[in-house]
Every structure is written in C-alpha cells, then in structure tokens.
C-alpha cells in the first residue's frame, strides 16, 4: 500500500480523473462565475467588460442590502430555532422518553423528508385569510388573538417562514444531536448525579460541554444551510410581499435569470460565498474555546 | 520503461474519457436551430388554456395534415418561469418553434435584436396569408414591439366587468366617473359584498387600475412620456394615480387577503356573485361563457370602460387593448413545415377561436363561427368602436421594473407600501435598466 501511495504516477492515475471532474464541475464554474463579475450583459446580447462596475453597483444597491439583511436575520432566527428545538428534542429522547423514543423520533423526523413545496403549500393554507381562513388563524381567533393577513406584511411573512423551516428541520437536528448525546458515557452521568448534579445543573455542567462537538457541527450545518435558503422562500412567499422576504440567493437568481444580468448576478453570488465563508470561519474560531473550562 | 508508458497511456485515456463524458453532458440536447424542428413545439404559461386548447383542436381538425408532418407539442410552465426558460434556451440556440413572448415586450425585442425571432410580417406575406390578420391586431403588435413579430392568438380589450343584478339590486347605474365608481364600491362594501375581485398574488390586475387612472387623468400618452424620459413615475400626477388605487385598498374594497388571492380565486369570486366588479381582459370571456363556472349567468355580466377622472385629459373610449398572450416564432427553427403550420393557423384560427372558445383573436374569422354569445358580441362591438387603444402599466417597462411593479402591487393596496415609494421603486429600476 505504501509503495502505491508513494508512487506519483499511481497517484496521478488514481486521483487524476476525480481531480479533473472536480476541477471541471466545481473550480472552473467558480472561476467562470468570478470572471462574469467583471462583465455586463447576458448570453443573448453578449458581454461587455465593465471592470469593477458590478461591485460598485452592489455597494450602492439598496435591494442587495435589504436581501443581505434579510439573509442574516433569517439565518440567525432559523438556526437558533433549529438547533435549540433539536437540542430540546434530543434531551427529551435521551432523558425522558429513553428507549421508547423511536416512534416520536420517527414522527418528528417525518417533515424532513417531505418536499419543501408541499410543506410551503400546507403552511400557505394554514396561515391563509383568503379565500378561507386557515387553521392557524381559526385557532388564534378561538383564543381571542385576531391576526390579519400574515402574508401581507414583512413581519408576518417572516414569522410564518421561520416557523415553517424550524418545524420542517428540527427533527433532523434532533436526531443529529441525539446521536451525540447517546455517546456520553452513562458512568459520567451517574457520577455527576451522585455528586448532586441533577436537572439544569447536570445539563449545564456535564451534558452541554460533552455534546459541544455535535452542537458545533449542527450550528455549522444550520447556518450554512439557512444562509443559502432558496426553495422554502420561493415556495412560501416568493420573496414577498414586495421584496421583503427576498434573500440573497433569490435576488441573485432573479438578477441573472429573470433580468438577464449575468454579471451582476455573479457578483451577488460572490457576496454570498464570502458571507458563508466568513460566518463559518467565525464559528470555527469561536469553537476553539474549550467549553469544559467554563 | 514499458510500465511507465502503460501508466501514462491509462492516465491519458482516463482523462480523455472523463473529458468527453463531461463535454457531452455540457453540450445539451434538443437544439432545433437550423430549421430542423422535430415538432411544432410551443412553450406557454400554464394558466393560458385558450391557446393550447385551440391549437390542439386545430391539430386534430383543419390542420391535421400539418400536424402529421410536424406534430404539435405543447410544454406549459408557471407564468413566472416562462421568461427565464426562454432566455436560457435562447442562449443555447435551442428555442422551441413557438414560445410565449413573455411578461414584457422588452425581452422579445432583445431576442429579435439577437436574430432569434422570426419576422412574421415578411413570413406571412411570403405565405400569402397576411390579409387574414385583423388590422387592429397588427397595429397593436407594432405599437408594442416596433414590428409585427408575434402571433396574435388573442385580441383583447380590458375594462371593468360588473354584476348587473347586484348593481340593480342596490339601485346603482353603471359608473361613468371615477367618483361614481368609488361611491358604488362604498355602497357594496356597506352591504357586505366585496366591491372588487382582484388577483393580488400576481399583481398585474391591480397595476392595471393604476394605469387606468393614469390614462384617464393624463391622457393616452401618460406612460409613453415615462418611457421617453419626459416624465417620471415620481411626478405628483403619477403618484396621485397610485394613491387613488391604494385608497381603494385602504377602504377595504378588494376584500381581505388580496395579496393571497390568485387569478382563479378572483374569477370565482366574481362569477359566484361574491364580488360586484372585476377588472379583467376579454380573455376571461371563456370563463364568463362557461355555465359550469359562471353561476351568476352570462346575461348578468356587464362591461364598462375604466371611468373618466374629473378634470382628466383622457376619455372612456380610449380602451386598453392587447394581443393577449402573444406568441413569437423562433427564427432558427423555421422551415417549410413550420410555414405550413403558420399558414393553416392564420387562415383558420380566427373562426375556430370564436366558435370553440367564444374569444376574439387577431385573425380574421372565415367560415363558420357558430352563434356568438352576447358577451362576445359586446366585446366585438366595443373593439370595432374603439378609435384609440392604450397599453397596460408595464407594457413599456424593462423586466426588472415589471417584476417590481407587480410584486409590490399587493403591498400598495394593503398599505404596507406608500404610493410614493411604490412609484419610486419602479422608477429606480427604469433608471437602472
């Protein structure tokens, strides 16, 4: 084995095709997209060199700023919701339901496998006011909490979007974190209990630090997934009302493919890449701290 | 040495195989460029049933021979995806033979500049069927695109359809002025009837009201002046028009949840008597004449032009007209078989559309048109009396401004966006377009 791995030609033969495929489907399009940022135009009319014009436009574009703000707002709200609900579910599975949690886990995981469009249509009906009052509004009305058209305001649409995406994905994070929690040795938990650590103290000083690695993975998964949200927004609100729930991805898609401005669309895509990279680096930097040392 | 050569050969072979696989995958397929169309393909939005159904009927009837030589193949897409698909296919020289000309004439003009759109005036003249087109339709297409390059499968006028019985029950006459229209709306709302059914989800039926007000206030050149840069949408008279429609929404005249109501729901609201008025084009005649959909009865549907505005320069006989969903033909897929189809359609579509769908098209009706429903006859009479036709709000806008206008129409009437901000957003897109 060592002789094979030491042979450069063998390595080239074994890795070459995969590297070539990776280069052609990942690196070349990325480079190509980066190249487009310096051009104006589209595939129908052709391209003209525009220098840093697209970056300057991005700097002054209020729609891009609002899309970036919405992207951050959505990513933070949904990530907190997903990971927190997932963590609470995992605690429920491990410490309350114990071995009988399989059925609950399956039920809570079920929305994860549903198509986003189907879920979005369901939530549209749930929160609708026209042509009929949806179930959520009917329930709120029953409690004396009257609410108007959720989808007519930026705030209402945002709330429905966050509730939908947290509901849809918390089962995934529940199972992911559950896998981390069951790895905590029973002896450790038992000795902590003997030392008097129960309830919140047990979670705060024993469970939370020991599940930190899986929590970190969940946060990285969640933040990167939510920063690139596209399908659920498109299906639920189509970016509206107006452009109030339009994230960067949808703005980029529309700019490139609806408005036929590939150069500026690529510039927005580059911004999104930088944002994802930056946020991930910040999370990893933060995670270097040893949580077990307070 | 032999071993090294063999390794190199394997490496080269692996790289070549991978590259060829990737390149073949990137190459795409189904290109119909060069006039070698395998089917008389049509890409069209899924909410337009009339054109699809009529072309299918022709393919089984009068144009069966053309269909045998080049079978009709229809692909439908949600309305918002048609422009995207057309742009992507145009970039690969893979446009279908016919495609819906999209939400804005600007895209068709761009495709035309790139040599992708067939010059239909020349083609139909060469085919000897040019005289089978309605002159009014030719003029409308030329107004929109600068030349005749789309098939006018529909020819529509727009205005306010109203429930005659509800008007009579509430002792209201047909409003002749905007103030009377608002007064009628107030009376209906007071009686628990939604005054206007409106598709706020798609937005355009609301922005049509803004342009209706603008044309009556400033005259038929109101939006041409914006396109020419002589006026801005942020000028006070333009903002006033948006404010007038925002006020209708503020007063609750579109009912609740207008932003969630789609085309079918709005149509249903009107045709089941839940709404008194409905701003729409005559393409809705198919639904109005359909007894299963229209429970108020076709006899109870009246048509009025957008009323005049006090002190305004426009008049009510200036009616918005359009060619419905115009369909362009790909220049690169044109051949004799496509020509045979276009010829057959131009000769026969007019009468067939009237007979089968009860809708008016831009083709002259020859032969048996059946007995026209009274509503269709009303539309035909109105078209013949119209001397000045006007365009819709977004007709001269670019794609981005069109989308901004339509997606912000519901916020305008629900009060979450001011009239000034609504017009400012569109003007910004026009300035940057």
XYZ file of C-alpha atoms in Angstrom:
727
model
C 0.000 0.000 0.000
C 2.795 2.348 0.996
C 4.561 1.672 -2.311
C 1.388 2.548 -4.250
C 0.831 5.776 -2.321
C 4.490 6.646 -2.724
C 4.313 6.268 -6.481
C 3.434 9.662 -8.010
C 2.318 8.100 -11.272
C -0.029 5.724 -9.497
C -1.415 8.636 -7.511
C -1.942 10.584 -10.717
C -3.819 7.690 -12.298
C -5.966 7.102 -9.227
C -6.692 10.725 -8.331
C -6.387 12.360 -11.749
C -9.886 11.626 -13.102
C -11.566 12.616 -9.833
C -9.472 15.774 -9.641
C -10.303 16.572 -13.257
C -14.027 16.102 -12.654
C -13.829 18.229 -9.500
C -11.931 20.919 -11.383
C -14.390 20.928 -14.268
C -17.602 20.904 -12.243
C -16.505 22.987 -9.253
C -13.420 25.096 -9.793
C -13.980 26.076 -13.419
C -17.592 27.269 -12.846
C -16.441 29.165 -9.753
C -13.680 30.831 -11.707
C -16.061 31.420 -14.590
C -18.604 32.995 -12.246
C -15.895 35.180 -10.732
C -14.918 36.214 -14.245
C -18.512 37.197 -15.022
C -18.439 39.706 -12.161
C -16.309 41.968 -14.358
C -18.752 41.873 -17.259
C -22.153 43.295 -18.131
C -24.722 41.630 -20.334
C -26.114 38.173 -20.938
C -25.929 35.179 -23.223
C -28.435 36.646 -25.693
C -26.970 40.108 -26.169
C -23.359 39.233 -25.419
C -20.984 40.566 -22.758
C -19.026 43.768 -22.389
C -16.200 44.381 -19.939
C -17.338 46.536 -17.029
C -14.332 46.492 -14.673
C -15.381 46.875 -11.053
C -18.739 48.392 -12.061
C -20.745 45.464 -10.682
C -19.014 45.694 -7.294
C -19.679 49.424 -7.180
C -23.324 48.767 -8.073
C -23.521 46.168 -5.290
C -22.169 48.689 -2.809
C -24.942 51.165 -3.625
C -27.772 48.706 -4.339
C -30.440 49.084 -1.637
C -32.180 45.890 -2.785
C -28.965 43.917 -2.286
C -28.519 45.460 1.164
C -32.051 44.554 2.117
C -31.567 40.988 0.756
C -28.324 40.655 2.757
C -30.036 41.908 5.918
C -32.939 39.521 5.409
C -30.491 36.643 4.808
C -28.713 37.319 8.123
C -31.953 37.823 10.003
C -33.430 34.616 8.638
C -30.223 32.600 9.167
C -29.911 33.687 12.801
C -33.592 33.148 13.663
C -33.901 29.781 11.933
C -30.507 28.483 13.106
C -31.328 29.315 16.726
C -34.759 27.719 16.305
C -33.470 24.608 14.554
C -30.588 23.882 16.913
C -32.442 24.829 20.089
C -35.539 22.792 19.227
C -33.308 19.960 18.019
C -31.358 20.039 21.300
C -34.517 20.080 23.396
C -35.913 17.186 21.372
C -32.659 15.246 21.822
C -32.784 15.837 25.600
C -36.383 14.636 25.549
C -35.398 11.491 23.641
C -32.457 10.669 25.936
C -33.611 11.689 29.399
C -37.422 11.452 29.292
C -38.571 9.040 26.625
C -35.365 6.933 26.749
C -35.738 3.674 24.797
C -39.333 4.353 23.799
C -38.347 7.440 21.813
C -38.215 5.646 18.431
C -41.830 6.396 17.475
C -41.575 10.063 18.498
C -38.248 10.410 16.678
C -39.816 8.991 13.511
C -42.821 11.292 13.746
C -40.757 14.412 14.379
C -38.316 13.442 11.615
C -41.127 12.931 9.094
C -41.352 16.596 7.873
C -37.651 16.423 6.915
C -38.440 14.023 4.076
C -41.439 15.980 2.790
C -40.894 18.095 -0.360
C -40.418 21.766 0.503
C -43.093 22.858 -1.948
C -45.657 20.572 -0.308
C -44.781 21.913 3.143
C -44.947 25.512 1.875
C -48.356 24.948 0.318
C -49.570 23.463 3.578
C -48.330 26.492 5.551
C -49.868 28.861 2.989
C -53.227 27.208 3.651
C -52.659 27.081 7.424
C -51.992 30.822 7.672
C -54.315 31.956 4.880
C -57.043 34.533 5.338
C -58.365 34.281 1.802
C -60.267 32.681 0.198
C -60.835 30.842 3.518
C -59.463 31.407 6.995
C -56.650 28.926 7.648
C -56.444 26.588 10.631
C -53.812 28.709 12.408
C -55.948 31.847 12.103
C -59.045 29.958 13.197
C -57.182 28.680 16.278
C -55.881 32.166 17.082
C -59.348 33.608 16.637
C -60.629 30.949 19.022
C -58.150 32.178 21.620
C -59.255 35.741 21.030
C -55.979 36.630 19.295
C -57.072 38.112 15.984
C -54.472 38.366 13.278
C -54.840 39.830 9.814
C -53.196 38.627 6.621
C -49.839 37.102 7.634
C -48.506 37.315 4.101
C -49.395 40.992 3.647
C -46.649 42.250 5.964
C -42.906 41.661 6.114
C -43.108 40.692 9.795
C -45.980 38.253 9.357
C -44.344 36.538 6.363
C -41.050 36.287 8.252
C -42.714 34.655 11.261
C -44.511 32.055 9.111
C -41.302 31.354 7.192
C -39.277 30.826 10.374
C -41.974 28.652 12.000
C -42.220 26.549 8.843
C -38.491 25.993 8.436
C -37.917 25.252 12.139
C -40.813 22.768 12.135
C -39.532 21.195 8.930
C -35.962 20.670 10.064
C -35.951 20.334 13.862
C -36.394 16.540 13.562
C -33.124 16.325 11.628
C -31.233 18.295 14.263
C -32.997 16.296 16.987
C -31.655 13.047 15.565
C -28.211 14.543 14.865
C -27.772 15.818 18.423
C -29.372 12.663 19.839
C -26.532 10.693 18.226
C -24.082 12.920 20.117
C -25.910 12.660 23.434
C -26.116 8.858 23.467
C -22.323 8.834 23.191
C -21.996 10.426 26.639
C -20.992 7.552 28.942
C -23.640 6.527 31.468
C -20.930 6.342 34.147
C -20.149 10.029 33.738
C -23.797 10.980 34.111
C -24.212 8.606 37.076
C -21.210 10.008 38.923
C -22.417 13.547 38.284
C -25.792 12.642 39.729
C -24.084 11.094 42.796
C -22.239 14.382 43.174
C -25.608 16.114 43.303
C -25.828 17.421 39.743
C -29.401 16.996 38.526
C -31.734 18.806 36.167
C -30.390 22.072 34.743
C -27.040 21.699 36.626
C -26.444 18.305 35.020
C -27.189 19.719 31.580
C -25.190 22.924 32.098
C -22.019 21.343 33.536
C -21.961 17.831 32.062
C -24.267 17.292 29.061
C -23.721 20.627 27.318
C -19.881 20.570 27.365
C -19.754 16.909 26.338
C -22.151 17.477 23.451
C -20.334 20.614 22.294
C -18.715 18.969 19.212
C -22.033 17.748 17.824
C -23.637 21.090 18.677
C -20.894 22.867 16.768
C -21.460 20.628 13.727
C -25.182 21.355 13.961
C -24.571 25.111 14.072
C -22.237 24.970 11.056
C -24.744 22.839 9.121
C -27.602 25.077 10.098
C -26.005 28.456 9.452
C -24.662 27.414 6.054
C -27.976 25.887 5.043
C -30.001 28.875 6.145
C -27.676 31.464 4.578
C -28.353 29.728 1.267
C -32.117 29.434 1.750
C -33.973 29.454 -1.545
C -36.661 26.822 -2.067
C -38.771 27.437 1.024
C -38.856 31.216 0.458
C -39.698 30.787 -3.210
C -42.488 28.325 -2.459
C -43.988 30.100 0.563
C -43.754 33.833 -0.130
C -41.985 34.140 -3.499
C -39.825 36.754 -1.791
C -42.802 38.955 -0.942
C -44.686 40.978 -0.017
C -42.800 43.158 -2.472
C -39.208 42.081 -1.865
C -39.475 41.974 1.937
C -38.560 38.276 2.261
C -36.114 38.091 -0.626
C -32.802 36.511 0.428
C -29.542 36.957 -1.492
C -29.983 33.637 -3.313
C -33.363 34.602 -4.746
C -32.144 38.087 -5.646
C -29.139 36.556 -7.371
C -31.332 34.075 -9.262
C -33.726 36.766 -10.440
C -30.952 39.155 -11.419
C -29.184 36.559 -13.534
C -32.047 34.585 -15.000
C -35.093 36.893 -14.977
C -33.448 40.267 -15.559
C -30.752 38.779 -17.794
C -27.848 40.415 -15.936
C -25.403 37.548 -15.501
C -22.502 39.752 -14.420
C -24.330 41.389 -11.559
C -25.949 38.070 -10.611
C -22.471 36.555 -10.305
C -21.375 39.484 -8.160
C -24.251 38.808 -5.758
C -23.271 35.107 -5.758
C -19.707 36.096 -4.848
C -21.011 38.148 -1.928
C -22.964 35.137 -0.712
C -19.859 32.937 -0.950
C -17.840 35.436 1.071
C -20.609 35.658 3.681
C -20.827 31.841 4.049
C -17.056 31.532 4.287
C -16.784 34.365 6.803
C -19.539 33.051 9.066
C -18.090 29.515 9.038
C -14.633 30.835 9.935
C -16.086 32.865 12.802
C -17.885 29.779 14.145
C -14.728 27.652 13.972
C -12.689 30.358 15.657
C -15.252 30.597 18.438
C -15.303 26.794 18.783
C -11.587 26.660 19.644
C -12.545 27.655 23.168
C -12.744 24.656 25.490
C -16.278 24.745 26.869
C -15.404 22.315 29.661
C -13.179 25.032 31.146
C -16.058 27.415 31.742
C 10.010 1.759 -19.253
C 7.179 -0.331 -20.612
C 5.393 0.055 -17.278
C 5.742 3.869 -17.353
C 4.335 4.058 -20.866
C 1.373 1.890 -19.895
C 0.670 4.065 -16.828
C 0.834 7.206 -18.963
C -1.494 5.691 -21.522
C -4.002 4.794 -18.819
C -3.792 8.306 -17.394
C -4.343 9.916 -20.797
C -7.184 7.514 -21.565
C -8.869 8.179 -18.206
C -8.564 11.944 -18.681
C -9.881 11.756 -22.245
C -12.813 9.552 -21.262
C -13.741 11.856 -18.368
C -13.443 14.983 -20.503
C -15.519 13.547 -23.302
C -18.224 12.465 -20.879
C -18.307 15.905 -19.287
C -18.244 17.743 -22.575
C -21.043 15.599 -23.956
C -23.061 16.338 -20.816
C -22.402 20.069 -21.171
C -23.371 20.032 -24.817
C -27.085 19.893 -24.120
C -29.582 18.395 -26.446
C -32.676 19.027 -28.413
C -31.301 22.030 -30.270
C -33.700 22.883 -33.022
C -31.554 25.537 -34.660
C -31.125 25.491 -38.433
C -34.729 24.762 -39.301
C -34.654 21.080 -38.399
C -37.579 21.145 -35.953
C -38.803 17.700 -34.991
C -42.094 19.029 -33.642
C -44.256 22.127 -33.811
C -43.316 22.871 -30.231
C -44.938 25.552 -28.093
C -43.781 26.754 -24.670
C -46.533 28.662 -22.946
C -47.701 29.566 -19.430
C -49.926 27.021 -17.785
C -52.687 29.475 -16.898
C -53.493 30.152 -20.540
C -55.775 27.319 -21.609
C -57.357 29.004 -24.604
C -54.373 28.974 -26.971
C -53.351 25.437 -26.008
C -56.848 24.055 -26.443
C -57.449 25.795 -29.760
C -54.145 24.731 -31.298
C -54.810 21.171 -30.119
C -58.275 21.313 -31.712
C -56.764 22.575 -34.990
C -54.122 19.831 -34.925
C -56.917 17.258 -34.838
C -59.140 19.053 -37.333
C -58.339 21.602 -40.017
C -54.557 21.408 -39.565
C -54.355 17.604 -39.210
C -52.155 17.294 -42.322
C -49.663 19.851 -40.962
C -49.757 18.068 -37.618
C -48.953 14.755 -39.295
C -45.894 16.310 -40.967
C -44.802 18.170 -37.806
C -46.665 17.141 -34.648
C -47.814 19.821 -32.224
C -46.058 19.506 -28.877
C -47.051 21.814 -26.023
C -44.985 22.462 -22.901
C -46.521 24.511 -20.111
C -44.740 26.420 -17.337
C -45.790 28.656 -14.460
C -46.076 32.224 -15.758
C -43.064 33.426 -13.753
C -40.770 30.822 -15.312
C -41.504 31.423 -18.979
C -39.152 34.394 -19.411
C -36.329 32.588 -17.603
C -36.691 29.466 -19.703
C -36.897 31.440 -22.941
C -33.722 33.381 -22.065
C -31.795 30.245 -21.153
C -32.885 28.386 -24.282
C -32.139 31.412 -26.460
C -28.595 31.446 -25.051
C -28.165 27.870 -26.314
C -29.905 28.495 -29.683
C -32.470 25.960 -28.534
C -35.714 27.932 -28.532
C -38.881 25.948 -29.208
C -40.621 26.686 -32.516
C -43.191 28.871 -30.719
C -42.845 30.470 -27.314
C -44.951 32.829 -25.220
C -43.485 36.279 -25.751
C -43.317 36.741 -22.011
C -44.205 39.263 -19.383
C -42.541 42.195 -21.079
C -42.132 43.194 -24.741
C -38.556 44.156 -23.877
C -37.422 40.519 -23.851
C -38.899 39.843 -27.289
C -37.198 42.978 -28.620
C -33.875 41.759 -27.189
C -34.337 38.320 -28.743
C -35.243 39.964 -32.028
C -32.044 42.026 -31.984
C -30.119 38.785 -31.480
C -31.783 37.287 -34.573
C -33.824 34.732 -32.632
C -37.327 35.929 -33.552
C -38.929 35.269 -36.908
C -40.060 38.331 -38.884
C -43.709 37.345 -39.138
C -44.735 40.186 -41.432
C -42.343 39.006 -44.103
C -43.088 35.325 -43.478
C -46.865 35.655 -43.518
C -46.695 37.867 -46.626
C -44.494 35.263 -48.343
C -47.010 32.596 -47.337
C -49.820 34.711 -48.809
C -51.851 34.885 -45.576
C -51.033 38.419 -44.389
C -54.525 39.654 -45.292
C -56.024 37.126 -42.863
C -54.897 39.254 -39.906
C -57.047 41.883 -38.206
C -55.551 45.339 -38.951
C -56.195 46.409 -35.332
C -54.143 43.467 -34.090
C -51.291 44.309 -36.463
C -51.277 47.896 -35.176
C -51.297 46.789 -31.532
C -48.380 44.383 -32.079
C -46.424 47.065 -33.911
C -47.077 49.524 -31.054
C -45.629 47.030 -28.607
C -42.702 45.552 -30.481
C -41.955 48.107 -33.178
C -42.721 45.478 -35.825
C -45.064 42.546 -36.382
C -43.277 39.572 -34.871
C -45.785 37.688 -32.708
C -48.802 35.556 -33.497
C -51.932 37.349 -32.157
C -53.720 34.276 -30.818
C -55.895 36.585 -28.798
C -57.056 40.138 -29.218
C -58.370 41.608 -26.055
C -59.800 44.722 -24.606
C -59.697 45.393 -20.891
C -62.112 47.032 -18.558
C -64.358 46.519 -15.569
C -66.832 43.652 -15.745
C -69.714 44.047 -13.348
C -72.594 42.059 -11.944
C -75.701 43.698 -13.431
C -78.039 42.096 -10.892
C -76.068 43.358 -7.905
C -75.994 46.846 -9.412
C -79.751 46.741 -9.990
C -80.452 45.329 -6.516
C -78.539 48.228 -4.982
C -80.098 50.817 -7.317
C -76.801 51.703 -8.928
C -76.270 52.763 -12.520
C -73.095 51.985 -14.444
C -70.442 54.399 -13.098
C -69.333 56.939 -15.687
C -66.823 58.735 -13.479
C -64.196 57.524 -11.039
C -66.040 59.201 -8.154
C -69.192 57.265 -9.036
C -67.133 54.066 -9.158
C -65.784 54.711 -5.665
C -69.282 55.574 -4.412
C -70.615 52.297 -5.844
C -67.750 50.402 -4.165
C -68.624 52.038 -0.836
C -72.257 51.013 -1.189
C -71.317 47.392 -1.943
C -68.917 47.233 0.967
C -71.621 48.601 3.243
C -73.891 45.798 2.026
C -71.277 43.145 2.837
C -70.335 42.484 -0.810
C -66.703 42.658 -1.919
C -66.675 45.578 -4.388
C -63.710 44.389 -6.500
C -62.427 40.857 -7.051
C -58.674 41.158 -7.676
C -55.748 38.820 -8.191
C -53.230 40.439 -5.860
C -50.953 37.392 -5.906
C -49.903 38.120 -9.478
C -50.255 41.863 -9.005
C -50.925 42.889 -12.599
C -54.704 43.232 -12.243
C -54.003 45.873 -9.571
C -51.379 47.759 -11.543
C -53.834 47.842 -14.470
C -56.028 50.013 -12.237
C -53.118 52.411 -11.672
C -52.585 52.754 -15.419
C -56.347 53.049 -15.979
C -56.416 56.041 -13.647
C -53.249 57.489 -15.216
C -54.610 57.291 -18.765
C -57.846 58.978 -17.750
C -56.028 61.678 -15.809
C -53.107 62.420 -18.151
C -54.313 61.102 -21.493
C -53.205 58.202 -23.712
C -49.530 59.275 -23.778
C -49.115 59.116 -19.989
C -46.786 56.101 -19.932
C -45.094 56.792 -23.263
C -43.888 60.039 -21.658
C -42.250 57.974 -18.883
C -40.661 55.630 -21.429
C -39.328 58.633 -23.366
C -37.904 60.213 -20.209
C -40.207 63.235 -20.454
C -41.924 62.358 -17.182
C -41.108 60.329 -14.106
C -43.338 57.987 -12.144
C -42.449 60.007 -9.057
C -44.048 63.153 -10.517
C -47.105 64.213 -8.469
C -49.791 63.260 -11.058
C -48.324 59.749 -11.338
C -48.101 59.286 -7.571
C -51.689 60.553 -7.342
C -52.838 57.672 -9.575
C -51.090 55.096 -7.377
C -52.541 56.799 -4.311
C -56.073 56.555 -5.751
C -55.746 52.766 -6.064
C -54.022 52.500 -2.671
C -57.053 54.314 -1.242
C -59.362 51.666 -2.701
C -57.348 49.062 -0.812
C -57.242 51.136 2.360
C -61.032 51.355 2.299
C -61.186 47.539 2.065
C -62.722 47.472 -1.409
C -60.633 44.482 -2.541
C -61.809 42.337 0.376
C -59.468 40.687 2.826
C -56.262 38.895 1.941
C -55.998 40.418 -1.541
C -52.283 39.526 -1.713
C -53.132 35.835 -1.326
C -55.850 35.742 -3.963
C -54.842 34.260 -7.307
C -56.409 34.593 -10.742
C -58.729 31.588 -10.443
C -59.974 32.602 -6.994
C -60.646 36.182 -8.115
C -62.524 34.926 -11.183
C -64.512 32.560 -8.991
C -65.367 35.374 -6.548
C -66.882 37.381 -9.384
C -68.610 34.504 -11.147
C -70.253 33.260 -7.954
C -71.649 36.696 -7.090
C -69.350 37.329 -4.124
C -67.799 40.378 -5.797
C -69.587 43.102 -7.715
C -66.804 44.157 -10.113
C -63.764 42.593 -11.737
C -61.095 44.415 -13.762
C -60.032 41.963 -16.429
C -59.341 41.461 -20.123
C -61.752 39.912 -22.589
C -59.691 36.709 -22.480
C -61.923 35.896 -19.496
C -64.881 35.506 -21.886
C -64.180 31.772 -21.989
C -64.935 31.586 -18.259
C -67.830 34.060 -18.462
C -69.482 31.998 -21.195
C -68.908 28.733 -19.318
C -72.129 27.843 -17.488
C -70.325 25.496 -15.105
C -68.080 28.342 -13.879
C -70.413 31.296 -14.199
C -73.203 30.828 -11.671
C -74.448 34.431 -11.953
C -75.254 33.854 -15.640
C -73.618 35.418 -18.692
C -76.637 37.727 -19.075
C -75.783 39.289 -15.732
C -72.248 40.262 -16.734
C -71.832 43.811 -17.963
C -68.770 45.611 -19.319
C -67.697 49.172 -18.657
C -64.615 51.009 -19.692
C -62.444 52.460 -16.904
C -64.415 55.619 -15.963
C -63.216 59.143 -16.512
C -61.413 61.135 -13.825
C -62.728 64.608 -13.024
C -60.687 67.190 -14.907
C -58.641 64.490 -16.642
C -57.395 64.595 -20.233
C -58.337 61.014 -21.114
C -61.728 59.698 -22.184
C -63.555 56.429 -21.548
C -63.479 55.372 -25.211
C -59.697 55.005 -25.035
C -59.607 51.346 -24.157
C -56.604 49.211 -23.186
C -56.100 46.656 -25.936
C -53.566 43.899 -26.260
C -52.910 40.728 -28.128
C -53.424 38.652 -25.001
C -50.624 36.221 -24.740
C -48.537 36.932 -27.830
C -46.529 34.012 -29.150
C -43.256 34.512 -31.025
C -41.767 32.077 -33.521
C -38.117 31.031 -33.445
C -36.226 32.297 -36.490
C -33.701 29.481 -36.232
C -36.230 26.664 -36.357
C -38.253 27.985 -39.271
C -38.662 25.693 -42.240
C -41.355 24.755 -44.811
C -43.238 22.545 -42.352
C -43.394 25.348 -39.783
C -44.545 27.651 -42.585
C -47.381 25.225 -43.431
C -48.496 25.295 -39.808
C -48.368 29.115 -39.606
C -50.332 29.358 -42.822
C -53.022 26.946 -41.624
C -53.295 28.728 -38.269
C -53.554 32.191 -39.804
C -56.374 31.080 -42.103
C -58.386 29.088 -39.587
C -57.658 30.216 -36.022
C -59.974 33.266 -36.050
C -63.213 31.383 -36.741
C -62.230 28.366 -34.624
C -61.408 30.548 -31.600
C -64.784 32.304 -31.828
C -66.680 29.059 -32.317
C -64.895 26.854 -29.778
C -63.810 29.323 -27.082
C -66.055 32.330 -27.629
C -62.950 34.516 -27.656
C -61.750 37.083 -30.164
C -58.342 36.684 -31.805
C -56.153 38.820 -34.051
C -57.010 36.638 -37.070
C -59.977 37.380 -39.339
C -62.751 34.823 -38.812
C -63.519 32.972 -42.052
C -66.358 30.486 -42.378
C -68.433 29.011 -39.582
C -68.070 30.952 -36.342
C -71.176 29.475 -34.753
C -73.647 31.767 -32.990
C -71.699 34.255 -30.883
C -72.598 34.540 -27.200
C -73.970 38.041 -26.431
C -70.937 38.918 -24.270
C -68.523 38.025 -27.072
C -70.637 40.121 -29.433
C -70.411 43.037 -26.963
C -66.616 42.766 -26.988
C -66.506 42.628 -30.777
C -68.735 45.714 -30.973
C -66.551 47.560 -28.453
C -63.412 46.686 -30.430
C -64.963 47.970 -33.638
C -65.985 51.257 -31.976
C -62.588 51.861 -30.346
C -60.597 54.551 -32.095
C -57.699 54.927 -29.640
C -56.241 51.921 -27.880
C -53.869 52.261 -24.945
C -51.351 49.929 -23.312
C -51.122 48.451 -19.851
C -48.999 49.802 -16.981
C -45.851 47.725 -17.520
C -46.012 47.487 -21.315
C -43.026 49.795 -21.845
C -41.058 48.789 -18.729
C -37.983 46.560 -18.584
C -38.192 43.113 -16.951
C -36.974 44.232 -13.538
C -39.338 47.217 -13.341
C -42.197 44.971 -14.457
C -41.481 42.492 -11.678
C -41.062 45.246 -9.097
C -44.369 46.766 -10.147
C -46.284 43.505 -9.980
C -44.767 42.140 -6.769
C -45.351 45.439 -4.971
C -48.939 45.912 -6.112
C -50.393 43.984 -3.168
C -48.300 45.901 -0.572
C -49.549 49.118 -2.221
C -53.200 48.260 -1.664
C -52.683 46.684 1.753
C -50.979 49.838 2.982
C -47.545 48.382 3.729
C -46.008 50.437 0.898
C -46.818 54.083 0.220
C -47.841 55.250 -3.249
C -44.707 57.387 -3.450
C -42.404 54.504 -2.512
C -44.195 52.200 -4.956
C -43.577 54.588 -7.847
C -40.030 55.336 -6.645
C -39.086 51.642 -6.638
C -40.274 51.205 -10.226
C -38.636 54.434 -11.377
C -35.320 53.298 -9.852
C -35.491 50.081 -11.876
C -36.343 52.043 -15.000
C -33.381 54.371 -14.394
C -31.006 51.447 -13.897
C -32.440 49.322 -16.709
